[in-house]
PDB file of C-alpha atoms in Angstrom:
ATOM      1  CA  UNK M1068       7.557 -19.016 -14.590  1.00 43.00           C
ATOM      2  CA  UNK M1069       9.587 -15.099 -16.033  1.00 44.00           C
ATOM      3  CA  UNK M1070      12.787 -15.274 -14.635  1.00 57.00           C
ATOM      4  CA  UNK M1071      12.551 -11.346 -13.796  1.00 70.00           C
ATOM      5  CA  UNK M1072      13.051 -10.918  -9.857  1.00 95.00           C
ATOM      6  CA  UNK M1073       9.524 -10.605  -8.532  1.00 98.00           C
ATOM      7  CA  UNK M1074       8.914  -9.235  -4.303  1.00 98.00           C
ATOM      8  CA  UNK M1075       6.323  -9.228  -3.188  1.00 98.00           C
ATOM      9  CA  UNK M1076       5.985  -7.055   0.228  1.00 98.00           C
ATOM     10  CA  UNK M1077       2.660  -7.053   2.492  1.00 98.00           C
ATOM     11  CA  UNK M1078       1.422  -5.266   5.558  1.00 98.00           C
ATOM     12  CA  UNK M1079       1.050  -8.050   8.186  1.00 98.00           C
ATOM     13  CA  UNK M1080      -1.766  -6.917   9.584  1.00 97.00           C
ATOM     14  CA  UNK M1081      -4.891  -9.445   9.781  1.00 96.00           C
ATOM     15  CA  UNK M1082      -2.655 -12.830   8.563  1.00 97.00           C
ATOM     16  CA  UNK M1083      -5.973 -14.816   8.086  1.00 95.00           C
ATOM     17  CA  UNK M1084      -6.123 -15.618   3.738  1.00 97.00           C
ATOM     18  CA  UNK M1085      -4.462 -18.669   4.490  1.00 97.00           C
ATOM     19  CA  UNK M1086      -5.498 -19.849   0.472  1.00 97.00           C
ATOM     20  CA  UNK M1087      -2.915 -16.887  -0.505  1.00 98.00           C
ATOM     21  CA  UNK M1088      -0.651 -17.506   2.022  1.00 98.00           C
ATOM     22  CA  UNK M1089      -0.208 -20.755   1.016  1.00 98.00           C
ATOM     23  CA  UNK M1090      -0.079 -19.626  -2.618  1.00 98.00           C
ATOM     24  CA  UNK M1091       2.579 -17.706  -1.836  1.00 98.00           C
ATOM     25  CA  UNK M1092       4.701 -20.142  -0.154  1.00 98.00           C
ATOM     26  CA  UNK M1093       4.227 -22.525  -2.931  1.00 97.00           C
ATOM     27  CA  UNK M1094       5.396 -19.350  -6.122  1.00 96.00           C
ATOM     28  CA  UNK M1095       8.929 -18.659  -3.400  1.00 96.00           C
ATOM     29  CA  UNK M1096       9.375 -22.382  -3.122  1.00 96.00           C
ATOM     30  CA  UNK M1097       9.228 -23.005  -6.357  1.00 95.00           C
ATOM     31  CA  UNK M1098      10.899 -20.155  -7.548  1.00 94.00           C
ATOM     32  CA  UNK M1099      14.368 -18.612  -6.638  1.00 94.00           C
ATOM     33  CA  UNK M1100      13.572 -16.018  -8.668  1.00 95.00           C
ATOM     34  CA  UNK M1101      10.091 -15.282  -6.673  1.00 97.00           C
ATOM     35  CA  UNK M1102      10.964 -14.101  -2.667  1.00 97.00           C
ATOM     36  CA  UNK M1103       8.146 -12.953  -0.569  1.00 98.00           C
ATOM     37  CA  UNK M1104       8.826 -10.351   2.248  1.00 98.00           C
ATOM     38  CA  UNK M1105       6.121  -9.809   5.605  1.00 98.00           C
ATOM     39  CA  UNK M1106       6.365  -5.914   6.417  1.00 98.00           C
ATOM     40  CA  UNK M1107       4.279  -6.319   9.539  1.00 98.00           C
ATOM     41  CA  UNK M1108       2.921  -3.735  11.834  1.00 98.00           C
ATOM     42  CA  UNK M1109       2.244  -6.675  15.072  1.00 97.00           C
ATOM     43  CA  UNK M1110       3.244 -10.094  15.297  1.00 98.00           C
ATOM     44  CA  UNK M1111       2.866 -12.896  13.053  1.00 98.00           C
ATOM     45  CA  UNK M1112       1.549 -16.113  13.901  1.00 98.00           C
ATOM     46  CA  UNK M1113       3.124 -18.939  14.386  1.00 98.00           C
ATOM     47  CA  UNK M1114       1.959 -20.283   9.902  1.00 98.00           C
ATOM     48  CA  UNK M1115       4.272 -16.455   8.738  1.00 98.00           C
ATOM     49  CA  UNK M1116       7.318 -17.368  11.653  1.00 98.00           C
ATOM     50  CA  UNK M1117       8.190 -20.359  10.161  1.00 98.00           C
ATOM     51  CA  UNK M1118       7.195 -19.544   6.043  1.00 98.00           C
ATOM     52  CA  UNK M1119       8.051 -16.933   5.374  1.00 98.00           C
ATOM     53  CA  UNK M1120      10.877 -13.967   5.931  1.00 98.00           C
ATOM     54  CA  UNK M1121       9.419 -11.315   8.317  1.00 98.00           C
ATOM     55  CA  UNK M1122      10.315  -8.598   9.907  1.00 98.00           C
ATOM     56  CA  UNK M1123       7.773  -6.641  12.936  1.00 98.00           C
ATOM     57  CA  UNK M1124       8.279  -2.618  11.885  1.00 98.00           C
ATOM     58  CA  UNK M1125       6.349   0.320  14.314  1.00 98.00           C
ATOM     59  CA  UNK M1126       2.876   0.365  13.724  1.00 97.00           C
ATOM     60  CA  UNK M1127       3.024   3.610  12.177  1.00 97.00           C
ATOM     61  CA  UNK M1128       2.378   5.638   8.415  1.00 97.00           C
ATOM     62  CA  UNK M1129      -0.848   2.300   7.961  1.00 97.00           C
ATOM     63  CA  UNK M1130      -0.017  -0.027   4.735  1.00 97.00           C
ATOM     64  CA  UNK M1131       2.032   2.606   3.098  1.00 98.00           C
ATOM     65  CA  UNK M1132       4.284   2.652   6.448  1.00 98.00           C
ATOM     66  CA  UNK M1133       4.811  -0.188   6.448  1.00 98.00           C
ATOM     67  CA  UNK M1134       5.684  -0.872   2.413  1.00 98.00           C
ATOM     68  CA  UNK M1135       7.991   2.244   3.173  1.00 98.00           C
ATOM     69  CA  UNK M1136       9.916   0.369   6.440  1.00 98.00           C
ATOM     70  CA  UNK M1137      10.037  -2.774   3.807  1.00 98.00           C
ATOM     71  CA  UNK M1138      12.081  -0.964   1.105  1.00 98.00           C
ATOM     72  CA  UNK M1139      14.128   0.850   3.614  1.00 98.00           C
ATOM     73  CA  UNK M1140      14.965  -3.200   5.096  1.00 98.00           C
ATOM     74  CA  UNK M1141      15.643  -4.928   2.342  1.00 98.00           C
ATOM     75  CA  UNK M1142      18.476  -5.205  -0.340  1.00 97.00           C
ATOM     76  CA  UNK M1143      15.864  -5.283  -3.705  1.00 97.00           C
ATOM     77  CA  UNK M1144      17.867  -3.777  -7.759  1.00 97.00           C
ATOM     78  CA  UNK M1145      16.271  -2.014 -10.164  1.00 97.00           C
ATOM     79  CA  UNK M1146      14.625  -4.331 -12.394  1.00 96.00           C
ATOM     80  CA  UNK M1147      12.649  -6.348  -9.177  1.00 98.00           C
ATOM     81  CA  UNK M1148       9.005  -6.107  -9.954  1.00 98.00           C
ATOM     82  CA  UNK M1149       7.497  -5.821  -6.621  1.00 98.00           C
ATOM     83  CA  UNK M1150       3.994  -6.573  -5.672  1.00 98.00           C
ATOM     84  CA  UNK M1151       2.926  -4.617  -2.722  1.00 98.00           C
ATOM     85  CA  UNK M1152      -0.263  -6.306  -0.845  1.00 98.00           C
ATOM     86  CA  UNK M1153      -2.354  -5.649   2.362  1.00 97.00           C
ATOM     87  CA  UNK M1154      -2.976  -9.262   3.160  1.00 98.00           C
ATOM     88  CA  UNK M1155      -5.883  -8.981   3.223  1.00 97.00           C
ATOM     89  CA  UNK M1156      -6.135 -10.526  -0.606  1.00 97.00           C
ATOM     90  CA  UNK M1157      -8.516 -13.179  -2.185  1.00 97.00           C
ATOM     91  CA  UNK M1158      -6.512 -14.363  -4.966  1.00 98.00           C
ATOM     92  CA  UNK M1159      -8.575 -15.364  -7.450  1.00 97.00           C
ATOM     93  CA  UNK M1160      -6.082 -16.498 -10.176  1.00 97.00           C
ATOM     94  CA  UNK M1161      -2.242 -16.599  -9.985  1.00 98.00           C
ATOM     95  CA  UNK M1162      -2.064 -15.084 -13.612  1.00 98.00           C
ATOM     96  CA  UNK M1163      -2.761 -11.221 -12.251  1.00 98.00           C
ATOM     97  CA  UNK M1164       1.479 -12.120 -12.366  1.00 98.00           C
ATOM     98  CA  UNK M1165       1.761 -12.147 -15.823  1.00 97.00           C
ATOM     99  CA  UNK M1166      -0.794 -10.120 -16.681  1.00 98.00           C
ATOM    100  CA  UNK M1167       1.308  -7.799 -14.595  1.00 98.00           C
ATOM    101  CA  UNK M1168       4.477  -8.034 -15.817  1.00 97.00           C
ATOM    102  CA  UNK M1169       2.676  -7.760 -19.467  1.00 98.00           C
ATOM    103  CA  UNK M1170       1.188  -5.039 -18.479  1.00 98.00           C
ATOM    104  CA  UNK M1171       4.539  -3.373 -16.896  1.00 98.00           C
ATOM    105  CA  UNK M1172       6.277  -4.489 -20.470  1.00 97.00           C
ATOM    106  CA  UNK M1173       3.836  -2.525 -22.384  1.00 97.00           C
ATOM    107  CA  UNK M1174       5.049   1.223 -20.720  1.00 98.00           C
ATOM    108  CA  UNK M1175       2.676   0.762 -18.195  1.00 98.00           C
ATOM    109  CA  UNK M1176       4.359   2.053 -14.704  1.00 98.00           C
ATOM    110  CA  UNK M1177       1.655   1.579 -11.734  1.00 98.00           C
ATOM    111  CA  UNK M1178      -0.487  -1.210 -12.357  1.00 98.00           C
ATOM    112  CA  UNK M1179      -3.210  -1.118  -9.333  1.00 98.00           C
ATOM    113  CA  UNK M1180      -6.018  -4.231  -9.101  1.00 98.00           C
ATOM    114  CA  UNK M1181      -9.625  -2.589  -8.911  1.00 95.00           C
ATOM    115  CA  UNK M1182      -9.758   0.673  -9.560  1.00 93.00           C
ATOM    116  CA  UNK M1183      -9.925   3.690  -7.675  1.00 94.00           C
ATOM    117  CA  UNK M1184     -11.824   7.044  -7.352  1.00 93.00           C
ATOM    118  CA  UNK M1185      -9.798   9.945  -9.317  1.00 96.00           C
ATOM    119  CA  UNK M1186      -9.065  13.549  -7.161  1.00 97.00           C
ATOM    120  CA  UNK M1187      -8.532  16.429  -7.668  1.00 98.00           C
ATOM    121  CA  UNK M1188      -5.557  16.668  -4.403  1.00 98.00           C
ATOM    122  CA  UNK M1189      -4.679  19.797  -3.329  1.00 98.00           C
ATOM    123  CA  UNK M1190      -1.857  19.105  -1.489  1.00 98.00           C
ATOM    124  CA  UNK M1191      -2.024  22.726   0.779  1.00 98.00           C
ATOM    125  CA  UNK M1192      -5.628  21.555   2.354  1.00 98.00           C
ATOM    126  CA  UNK M1193      -5.070  21.928   6.183  1.00 97.00           C
ATOM    127  CA  UNK M1194      -5.823  19.081   8.481  1.00 93.00           C
ATOM    128  CA  UNK M1195      -6.958  21.297  11.823  1.00 95.00           C
ATOM    129  CA  UNK M1196      -6.217  18.439  13.558  1.00 97.00           C
ATOM    130  CA  UNK M1197      -3.226  15.930  12.774  1.00 97.00           C
ATOM    131  CA  UNK M1198      -2.542  13.033  13.341  1.00 97.00           C
ATOM    132  CA  UNK M1199      -0.056  13.943  16.328  1.00 97.00           C
ATOM    133  CA  UNK M1200      -0.330  17.489  17.753  1.00 96.00           C
ATOM    134  CA  UNK M1201       2.878  19.391  15.676  1.00 97.00           C
ATOM    135  CA  UNK M1202       0.879  19.152  12.840  1.00 98.00           C
ATOM    136  CA  UNK M1203      -1.978  20.284  13.790  1.00 98.00           C
ATOM    137  CA  UNK M1204      -3.028  23.290  10.971  1.00 97.00           C
ATOM    138  CA  UNK M1205      -0.499  21.086   8.897  1.00 98.00           C
ATOM    139  CA  UNK M1206      -1.275  20.843   5.411  1.00 98.00           C
ATOM    140  CA  UNK M1207      -1.432  17.650   3.492  1.00 98.00           C
ATOM    141  CA  UNK M1208       2.519  18.158   2.298  1.00 98.00           C
ATOM    142  CA  UNK M1209       3.800  18.537   5.210  1.00 98.00           C
ATOM    143  CA  UNK M1210       3.321  15.305   5.447  1.00 98.00           C
ATOM    144  CA  UNK M1211       5.331  14.555   2.604  1.00 98.00           C
ATOM    145  CA  UNK M1212       8.833  13.563   2.951  1.00 98.00           C
ATOM    146  CA  UNK M1213      11.359  16.036   2.943  1.00 98.00           C
ATOM    147  CA  UNK M1214      12.823  15.270  -0.468  1.00 98.00           C
ATOM    148  CA  UNK M1215       9.425  14.867  -2.391  1.00 98.00           C
ATOM    149  CA  UNK M1216       8.238  18.448  -0.867  1.00 98.00           C
ATOM    150  CA  UNK M1217       9.134  20.092  -3.382  1.00 98.00           C
ATOM    151  CA  UNK M1218       6.734  17.913  -5.639  1.00 98.00           C
ATOM    152  CA  UNK M1219       3.982  18.523  -4.938  1.00 98.00           C
ATOM    153  CA  UNK M1220       3.707  22.256  -6.121  1.00 97.00           C
ATOM    154  CA  UNK M1221       0.124  23.337  -6.677  1.00 97.00           C
ATOM    155  CA  UNK M1222      -4.012  20.894  -6.838  1.00 98.00           C
ATOM    156  CA  UNK M1223      -3.384  18.237  -9.787  1.00 97.00           C
ATOM    157  CA  UNK M1224      -6.609  15.869 -10.697  1.00 98.00           C
ATOM    158  CA  UNK M1225      -5.040  12.840 -10.245  1.00 98.00           C
ATOM    159  CA  UNK M1226      -5.903   9.166 -10.556  1.00 98.00           C
ATOM    160  CA  UNK M1227      -5.695   6.572  -8.164  1.00 98.00           C
ATOM    161  CA  UNK M1228      -4.401   2.886  -7.121  1.00 97.00           C
ATOM    162  CA  UNK M1229      -5.175   1.903  -3.953  1.00 97.00           C
ATOM    163  CA  UNK M1230      -2.683   0.610  -1.847  1.00 97.00           C
ATOM    164  CA  UNK M1231      -3.722  -2.895  -0.928  1.00 97.00           C
ATOM    165  CA  UNK M1232      -2.101  -3.992  -4.249  1.00 98.00           C
ATOM    166  CA  UNK M1233       0.570  -2.301  -6.611  1.00 98.00           C
ATOM    167  CA  UNK M1234       2.920  -3.120  -9.172  1.00 98.00           C
ATOM    168  CA  UNK M1235       5.421  -1.176  -9.984  1.00 98.00           C
ATOM    169  CA  UNK M1236       9.048  -2.406 -11.298  1.00 98.00           C
ATOM    170  CA  UNK M1237      11.273  -0.480  -7.316  1.00 98.00           C
ATOM    171  CA  UNK M1238      13.162   1.413  -9.978  1.00 98.00           C
ATOM    172  CA  UNK M1239       9.904   3.328 -10.839  1.00 98.00           C
ATOM    173  CA  UNK M1240       9.248   2.691  -6.754  1.00 98.00           C
ATOM    174  CA  UNK M1241      12.621   5.062  -6.586  1.00 98.00           C
ATOM    175  CA  UNK M1242      11.599   7.248  -8.401  1.00 98.00           C
ATOM    176  CA  UNK M1243       8.728   8.714  -7.394  1.00 98.00           C
ATOM    177  CA  UNK M1244      10.678   8.635  -3.452  1.00 98.00           C
ATOM    178  CA  UNK M1245       9.114   5.208  -2.423  1.00 98.00           C
ATOM    179  CA  UNK M1246       5.532   4.836   0.504  1.00 98.00           C
ATOM    180  CA  UNK M1247       4.576   8.894   1.945  1.00 98.00           C
ATOM    181  CA  UNK M1248       4.241  10.324   5.023  1.00 98.00           C
ATOM    182  CA  UNK M1249       7.266  11.295   6.546  1.00 98.00           C
ATOM    183  CA  UNK M1250       8.344   9.727  10.048  1.00 97.00           C
ATOM    184  CA  UNK M1251       7.731  11.712  11.972  1.00 98.00           C
ATOM    185  CA  UNK M1252       4.267  10.998  10.991  1.00 98.00           C
ATOM    186  CA  UNK M1253       4.237   7.837  12.114  1.00 98.00           C
ATOM    187  CA  UNK M1254       1.608   6.603  14.626  1.00 96.00           C
ATOM    188  CA  UNK M1255      -0.374   4.111  15.874  1.00 96.00           C
ATOM    189  CA  UNK M1256      -4.155   4.666  15.964  1.00 95.00           C
ATOM    190  CA  UNK M1257      -6.032   5.437  18.871  1.00 95.00           C
ATOM    191  CA  UNK M1258      -7.781   2.240  20.589  1.00 93.00           C
ATOM    192  CA  UNK M1259      -9.693   3.652  23.368  1.00 93.00           C
ATOM    193  CA  UNK M1260     -12.367   5.840  23.688  1.00 95.00           C
ATOM    194  CA  UNK M1261     -11.942   9.307  24.325  1.00 94.00           C
ATOM    195  CA  UNK M1262     -13.998  12.623  22.760  1.00 94.00           C
ATOM    196  CA  UNK M1263     -13.115  12.002  18.652  1.00 95.00           C
ATOM    197  CA  UNK M1264     -14.468   8.146  19.642  1.00 94.00           C
ATOM    198  CA  UNK M1265     -16.982   7.176  22.076  1.00 93.00           C
ATOM    199  CA  UNK M1266     -16.404   3.737  21.035  1.00 92.00           C
ATOM    200  CA  UNK M1267     -12.772   1.880  22.345  1.00 91.00           C
ATOM    201  CA  UNK M1268     -12.860   0.877  17.702  1.00 92.00           C
ATOM    202  CA  UNK M1269      -9.287   2.218  16.261  1.00 93.00           C
ATOM    203  CA  UNK M1270      -9.728   5.413  15.162  1.00 95.00           C
ATOM    204  CA  UNK M1271      -7.332   8.882  15.083  1.00 95.00           C
ATOM    205  CA  UNK M1272      -7.121  12.186  16.377  1.00 96.00           C
ATOM    206  CA  UNK M1273     -10.326  14.256  15.290  1.00 94.00           C
ATOM    207  CA  UNK M1274     -12.094  11.024  13.783  1.00 93.00           C
ATOM    208  CA  UNK M1275     -14.433   8.229  15.039  1.00 92.00           C
ATOM    209  CA  UNK M1276     -12.067   6.028  12.452  1.00 92.00           C
ATOM    210  CA  UNK M1277      -8.825   5.509  10.755  1.00 92.00           C
ATOM    211  CA  UNK M1278     -10.527   6.672   7.543  1.00 90.00           C
ATOM    212  CA  UNK M1279      -8.969   9.731   7.883  1.00 92.00           C
ATOM    213  CA  UNK M1280      -4.644   9.822   7.158  1.00 96.00           C
ATOM    214  CA  UNK M1281      -5.303   6.085   5.950  1.00 94.00           C
ATOM    215  CA  UNK M1282      -7.052   7.934   2.650  1.00 95.00           C
ATOM    216  CA  UNK M1283      -4.119  10.644   2.813  1.00 97.00           C
ATOM    217  CA  UNK M1284      -1.745   8.638   3.284  1.00 98.00           C
ATOM    218  CA  UNK M1285      -1.691   6.846  -0.579  1.00 98.00           C
ATOM    219  CA  UNK M1286      -3.573  10.392  -2.042  1.00 98.00           C
ATOM    220  CA  UNK M1287       0.084  11.647  -1.478  1.00 98.00           C
ATOM    221  CA  UNK M1288       2.347   8.384  -2.615  1.00 98.00           C
ATOM    222  CA  UNK M1289      -0.245   8.776  -6.255  1.00 98.00           C
ATOM    223  CA  UNK M1290       0.294  12.670  -6.157  1.00 98.00           C
ATOM    224  CA  UNK M1291       3.956  11.189  -6.968  1.00 98.00           C
ATOM    225  CA  UNK M1292       2.781   8.293  -9.569  1.00 98.00           C
ATOM    226  CA  UNK M1293       0.852  10.998 -11.468  1.00 98.00           C
ATOM    227  CA  UNK M1294       3.364  13.952 -11.312  1.00 98.00           C
ATOM    228  CA  UNK M1295       6.299  11.665 -11.702  1.00 98.00           C
ATOM    229  CA  UNK M1296       5.548   8.418 -13.786  1.00 98.00           C
ATOM    230  CA  UNK M1297       2.199  10.387 -15.200  1.00 98.00           C
ATOM    231  CA  UNK M1298      -1.087   9.045 -15.760  1.00 98.00           C
ATOM    232  CA  UNK M1299      -1.081   7.962 -18.694  1.00 98.00           C
ATOM    233  CA  UNK M1300       1.735   4.832 -17.280  1.00 98.00           C
ATOM    234  CA  UNK M1301      -1.196   4.661 -14.631  1.00 98.00           C
ATOM    235  CA  UNK M1302      -3.655   1.293 -15.276  1.00 98.00           C
ATOM    236  CA  UNK M1303      -4.922  -0.915 -13.449  1.00 98.00           C
ATOM    237  CA  UNK M1304      -7.196  -5.098 -13.863  1.00 98.00           C
ATOM    238  CA  UNK M1305     -10.329  -4.057 -13.589  1.00 97.00           C
ATOM    239  CA  UNK M1306     -12.353  -0.330 -13.362  1.00 93.00           C
ATOM    240  CA  UNK M1307     -14.396  -1.944 -10.519  1.00 93.00           C
ATOM    241  CA  UNK M1308     -13.647  -0.964  -7.225  1.00 95.00           C
ATOM    242  CA  UNK M1309     -11.797  -3.620  -5.375  1.00 96.00           C
ATOM    243  CA  UNK M1310     -12.450  -5.864  -7.776  1.00 96.00           C
ATOM    244  CA  UNK M1311     -11.664  -7.763 -10.667  1.00 97.00           C
ATOM    245  CA  UNK M1312     -10.598 -10.975 -11.898  1.00 97.00           C
ATOM    246  CA  UNK M1313      -8.103 -12.394  -9.860  1.00 98.00           C
ATOM    247  CA  UNK M1314      -8.701 -10.226  -7.056  1.00 98.00           C
ATOM    248  CA  UNK M1315     -10.388  -8.953  -4.272  1.00 97.00           C
ATOM    249  CA  UNK M1316      -8.930  -6.785  -1.895  1.00 96.00           C
ATOM    250  CA  UNK M1317     -11.378  -7.170   1.416  1.00 93.00           C
ATOM    251  CA  UNK M1318     -11.524  -4.212   3.635  1.00 82.00           C
ATOM    252  CA  UNK M1319     -10.563  -4.211   6.324  1.00 73.00           C
ATOM    253  CA  UNK M1320     -10.301  -7.761   6.622  1.00 71.00           C
ATOM    254  CA  UNK M1321     -14.350  -8.244   5.253  1.00 71.00           C
ATOM    255  CA  UNK M1322     -16.151  -9.124   1.459  1.00 75.00           C
ATOM    256  CA  UNK M1323     -18.862  -6.261   2.156  1.00 74.00           C
ATOM    257  CA  UNK M1324     -21.933  -6.315   0.466  1.00 67.00           C
ATOM    258  CA  UNK M1325     -21.801  -2.970  -0.562  1.00 72.00           C
ATOM    259  CA  UNK M1326     -19.009  -3.987  -2.708  1.00 75.00           C
ATOM    260  CA  UNK M1327     -19.096  -8.158  -3.640  1.00 74.00           C
ATOM    261  CA  UNK M1328     -17.073 -10.505  -4.494  1.00 75.00           C
ATOM    262  CA  UNK M1329     -17.222 -11.458  -8.375  1.00 83.00           C
TER     263      UNK M1329
END
């Protein structure tokens, strides 16, 4: 294994891919340069507690919030290679580590797994019903940390990596100002039926599900990646959505017929 320092950060929620977790444990047990940390948004299983470093953080900001909470908590050196992962990934081939390191060595700054859809992102678009009442009528830019808002100057075409899998050197994570949103927007999903959702499924204000802000927060991060690091410096292990020869990204913990695993 390459002697570069490697930090895995998992957004802890599903806790259901034991094969993947066993692989991470074996990697970290057998290589001092690899560390695994769980940034949990709900109480982890005894397996996680027994085998990994972890911390339970306030459930806000979706996976991007979990990643940002982790990097604020951990002491990470600039040259560390960071893997930010959902905990419902199915790893088919652990060679993805070498592939990502090789792509970073070629000059890429961001490596995703399956390619996400491009966007023409407008930071001045408004959210009529915000994630909290104080965000009603706010622009997308208003969800950004104050120290990063100067980056959001205009509508811009962007390429995106899914937050399920992101590989970057920590130096570049710092260059983009970490993950979004601002802490003021941290709030857990609603879980009781209300005027927006007639069932008890998780959702945010104004919607029936999690997509509104679950998609916005990663888009804010991707905007910064394109703006600061350069669109040409973003790549993927595959051009297929959620799937590569190395990893399949479950959606809400499931393999779907819409996006099947190869």
